[in-house]
Coordinates of C-alpha atoms in Angstrom, one line a residue:
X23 CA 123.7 -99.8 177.3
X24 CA 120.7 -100.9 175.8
X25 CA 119.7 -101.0 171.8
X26 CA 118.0 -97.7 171.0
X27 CA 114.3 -98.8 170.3
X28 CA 112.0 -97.3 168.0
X29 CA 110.9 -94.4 170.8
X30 CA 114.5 -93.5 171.0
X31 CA 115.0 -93.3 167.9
X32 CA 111.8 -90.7 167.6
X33 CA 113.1 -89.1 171.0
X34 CA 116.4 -88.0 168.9
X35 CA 114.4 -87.3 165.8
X36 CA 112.5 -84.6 167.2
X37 CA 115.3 -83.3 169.5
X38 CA 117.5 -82.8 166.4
X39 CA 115.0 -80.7 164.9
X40 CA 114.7 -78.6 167.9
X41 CA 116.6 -79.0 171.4
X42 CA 114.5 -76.9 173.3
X43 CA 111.4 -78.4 172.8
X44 CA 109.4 -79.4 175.9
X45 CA 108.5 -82.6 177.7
X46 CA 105.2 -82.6 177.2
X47 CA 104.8 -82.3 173.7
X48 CA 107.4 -84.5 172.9
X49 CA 105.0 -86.9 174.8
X50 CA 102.1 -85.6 173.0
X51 CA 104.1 -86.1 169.7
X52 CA 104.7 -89.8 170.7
X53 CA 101.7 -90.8 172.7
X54 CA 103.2 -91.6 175.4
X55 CA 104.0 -89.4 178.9
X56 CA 106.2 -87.1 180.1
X57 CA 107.2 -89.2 182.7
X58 CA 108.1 -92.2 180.3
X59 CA 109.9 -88.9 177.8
X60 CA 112.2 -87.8 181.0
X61 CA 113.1 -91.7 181.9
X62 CA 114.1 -91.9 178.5
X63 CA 116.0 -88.9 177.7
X64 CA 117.8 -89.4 181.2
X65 CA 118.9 -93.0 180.3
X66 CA 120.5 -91.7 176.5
X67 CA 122.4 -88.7 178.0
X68 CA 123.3 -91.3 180.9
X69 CA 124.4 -93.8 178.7
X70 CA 126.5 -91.0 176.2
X71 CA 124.1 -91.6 173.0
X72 CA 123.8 -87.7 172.7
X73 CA 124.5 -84.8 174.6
X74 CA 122.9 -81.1 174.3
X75 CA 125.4 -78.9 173.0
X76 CA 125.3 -75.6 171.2
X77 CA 126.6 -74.8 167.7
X78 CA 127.5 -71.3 166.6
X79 CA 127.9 -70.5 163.5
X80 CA 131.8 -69.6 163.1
X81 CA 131.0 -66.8 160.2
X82 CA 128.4 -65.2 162.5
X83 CA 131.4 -65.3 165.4
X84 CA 133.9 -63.1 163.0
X85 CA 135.6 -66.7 162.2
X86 CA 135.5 -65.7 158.1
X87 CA 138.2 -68.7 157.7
X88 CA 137.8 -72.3 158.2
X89 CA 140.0 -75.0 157.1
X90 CA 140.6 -78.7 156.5
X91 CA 144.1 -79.6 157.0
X92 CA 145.2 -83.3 156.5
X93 CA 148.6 -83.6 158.3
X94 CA 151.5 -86.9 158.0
X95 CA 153.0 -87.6 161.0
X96 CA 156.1 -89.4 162.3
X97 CA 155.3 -93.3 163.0
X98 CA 154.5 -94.0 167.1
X99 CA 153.7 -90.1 167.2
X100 CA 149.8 -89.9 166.1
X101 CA 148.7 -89.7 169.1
X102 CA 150.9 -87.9 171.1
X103 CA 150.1 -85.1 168.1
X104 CA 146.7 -85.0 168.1
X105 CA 146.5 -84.5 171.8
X106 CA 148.7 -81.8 171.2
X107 CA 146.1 -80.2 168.4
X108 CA 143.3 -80.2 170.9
X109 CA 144.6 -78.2 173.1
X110 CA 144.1 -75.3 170.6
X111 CA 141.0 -73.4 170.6
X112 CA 141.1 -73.0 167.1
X113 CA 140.7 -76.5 166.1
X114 CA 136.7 -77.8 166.2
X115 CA 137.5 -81.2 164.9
X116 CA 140.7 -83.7 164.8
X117 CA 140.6 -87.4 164.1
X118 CA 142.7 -90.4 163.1
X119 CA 141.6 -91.7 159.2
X120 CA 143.6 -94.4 157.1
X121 CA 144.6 -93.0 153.7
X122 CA 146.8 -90.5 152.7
X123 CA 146.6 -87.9 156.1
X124 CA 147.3 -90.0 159.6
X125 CA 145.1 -86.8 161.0
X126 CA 142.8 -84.5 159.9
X127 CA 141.5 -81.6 161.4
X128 CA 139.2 -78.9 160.9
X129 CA 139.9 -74.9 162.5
X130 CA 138.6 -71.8 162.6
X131 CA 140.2 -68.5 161.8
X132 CA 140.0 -64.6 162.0
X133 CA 141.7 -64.4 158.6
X134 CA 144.2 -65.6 156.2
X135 CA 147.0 -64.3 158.6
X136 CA 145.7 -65.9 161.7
X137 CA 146.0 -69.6 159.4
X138 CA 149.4 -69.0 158.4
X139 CA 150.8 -68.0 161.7
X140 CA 148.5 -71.1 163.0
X141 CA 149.9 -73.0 160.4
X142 CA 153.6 -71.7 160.7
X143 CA 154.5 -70.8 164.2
X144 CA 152.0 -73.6 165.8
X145 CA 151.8 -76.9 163.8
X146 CA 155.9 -76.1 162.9
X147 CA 156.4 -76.4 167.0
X148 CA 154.7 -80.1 167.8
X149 CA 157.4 -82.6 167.5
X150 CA 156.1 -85.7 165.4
X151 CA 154.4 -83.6 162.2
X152 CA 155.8 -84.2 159.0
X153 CA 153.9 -82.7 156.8
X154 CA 150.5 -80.4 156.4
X155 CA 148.0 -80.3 153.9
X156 CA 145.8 -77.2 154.1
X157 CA 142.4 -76.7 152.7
X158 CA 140.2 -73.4 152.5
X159 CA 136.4 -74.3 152.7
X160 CA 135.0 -71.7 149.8
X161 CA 131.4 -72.4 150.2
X162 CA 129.9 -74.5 152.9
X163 CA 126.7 -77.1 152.0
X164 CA 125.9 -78.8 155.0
X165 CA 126.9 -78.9 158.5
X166 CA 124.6 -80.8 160.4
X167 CA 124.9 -83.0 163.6
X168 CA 121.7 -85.3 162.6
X169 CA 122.9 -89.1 162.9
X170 CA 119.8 -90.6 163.2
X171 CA 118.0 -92.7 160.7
X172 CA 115.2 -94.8 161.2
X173 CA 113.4 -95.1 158.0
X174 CA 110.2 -96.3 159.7
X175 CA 110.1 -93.4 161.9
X176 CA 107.7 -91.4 160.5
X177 CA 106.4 -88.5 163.0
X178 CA 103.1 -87.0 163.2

């Protein structure tokens, strides 16, 4: 893969801001064709800089409960574990951080109830989990996918 150049960088920019946007007037936006636009956008989704995705909005989906939950797991079993917490539809996010959780992973719920017997009769089933730290988000203030920065892109 290829450094992302200035372009790219742009390319992404405007995408973030809207993933539907056309061809052509991402070219217009840039000065530069549609043809050159499509070569590029090809070669990022090729080369797994981004991907299109959609993203609900759990609330909006009857999901009035979403969580944090930092969990300690049994050395050599980390992986095994989080394999095993991706499996649930529940769980958006889970990933592998130094500090005081081995894994941390983020899930969605119905309700209160729905956590606990996630919490209770799921988590309490995969071998290799220790312990469980749970967290209720009360108010959330960002949740964005935008990764890009480019201080010197400025768009016009």
């Amino acid at each position: 893969m290829k450094k992302l150049d200035h372009v790219d960088k742009q390319i992404l920019q405007i995408l973030q801001e809207d993933g539907r946007i056309p061809y052509t007037e991402i070219a217009q936006q840039l000065r530069v064709s549609e043809g050159t636009i499509r070569a590029r956008i090809t070669q990022l989704l090729q080369d797994g800089v981004f991907q299109f995705v959609i993203h609900p909005d759990p609330e909006k989906l009857g999901l009035h409960v979403q969580a944090i939950i930092g969990l300690t797991t049994k050395l050599g079993s980390q992986k095994y574990v989080a394999e095993e917490l991706s499996k649930f539809s529940a769980v958006r996010f889970v990933g592998s951080f130094s500090g005081k959780h081995d894994l941390i992973l983020q899930a969605c719920f119905h309700s209160n109830d729905e956590l606990i017997t996630f919490v209770n009769e799921r988590l309490s089933q995969i071998e290799g989990i220790v312990a469980a730290d749970v967290s209720l988000e009360l108010k959330q203030y960002k949740d964005s996918f935008s990764f890009v920065q480019d201080d010197d892109v400025t768009l016009q």
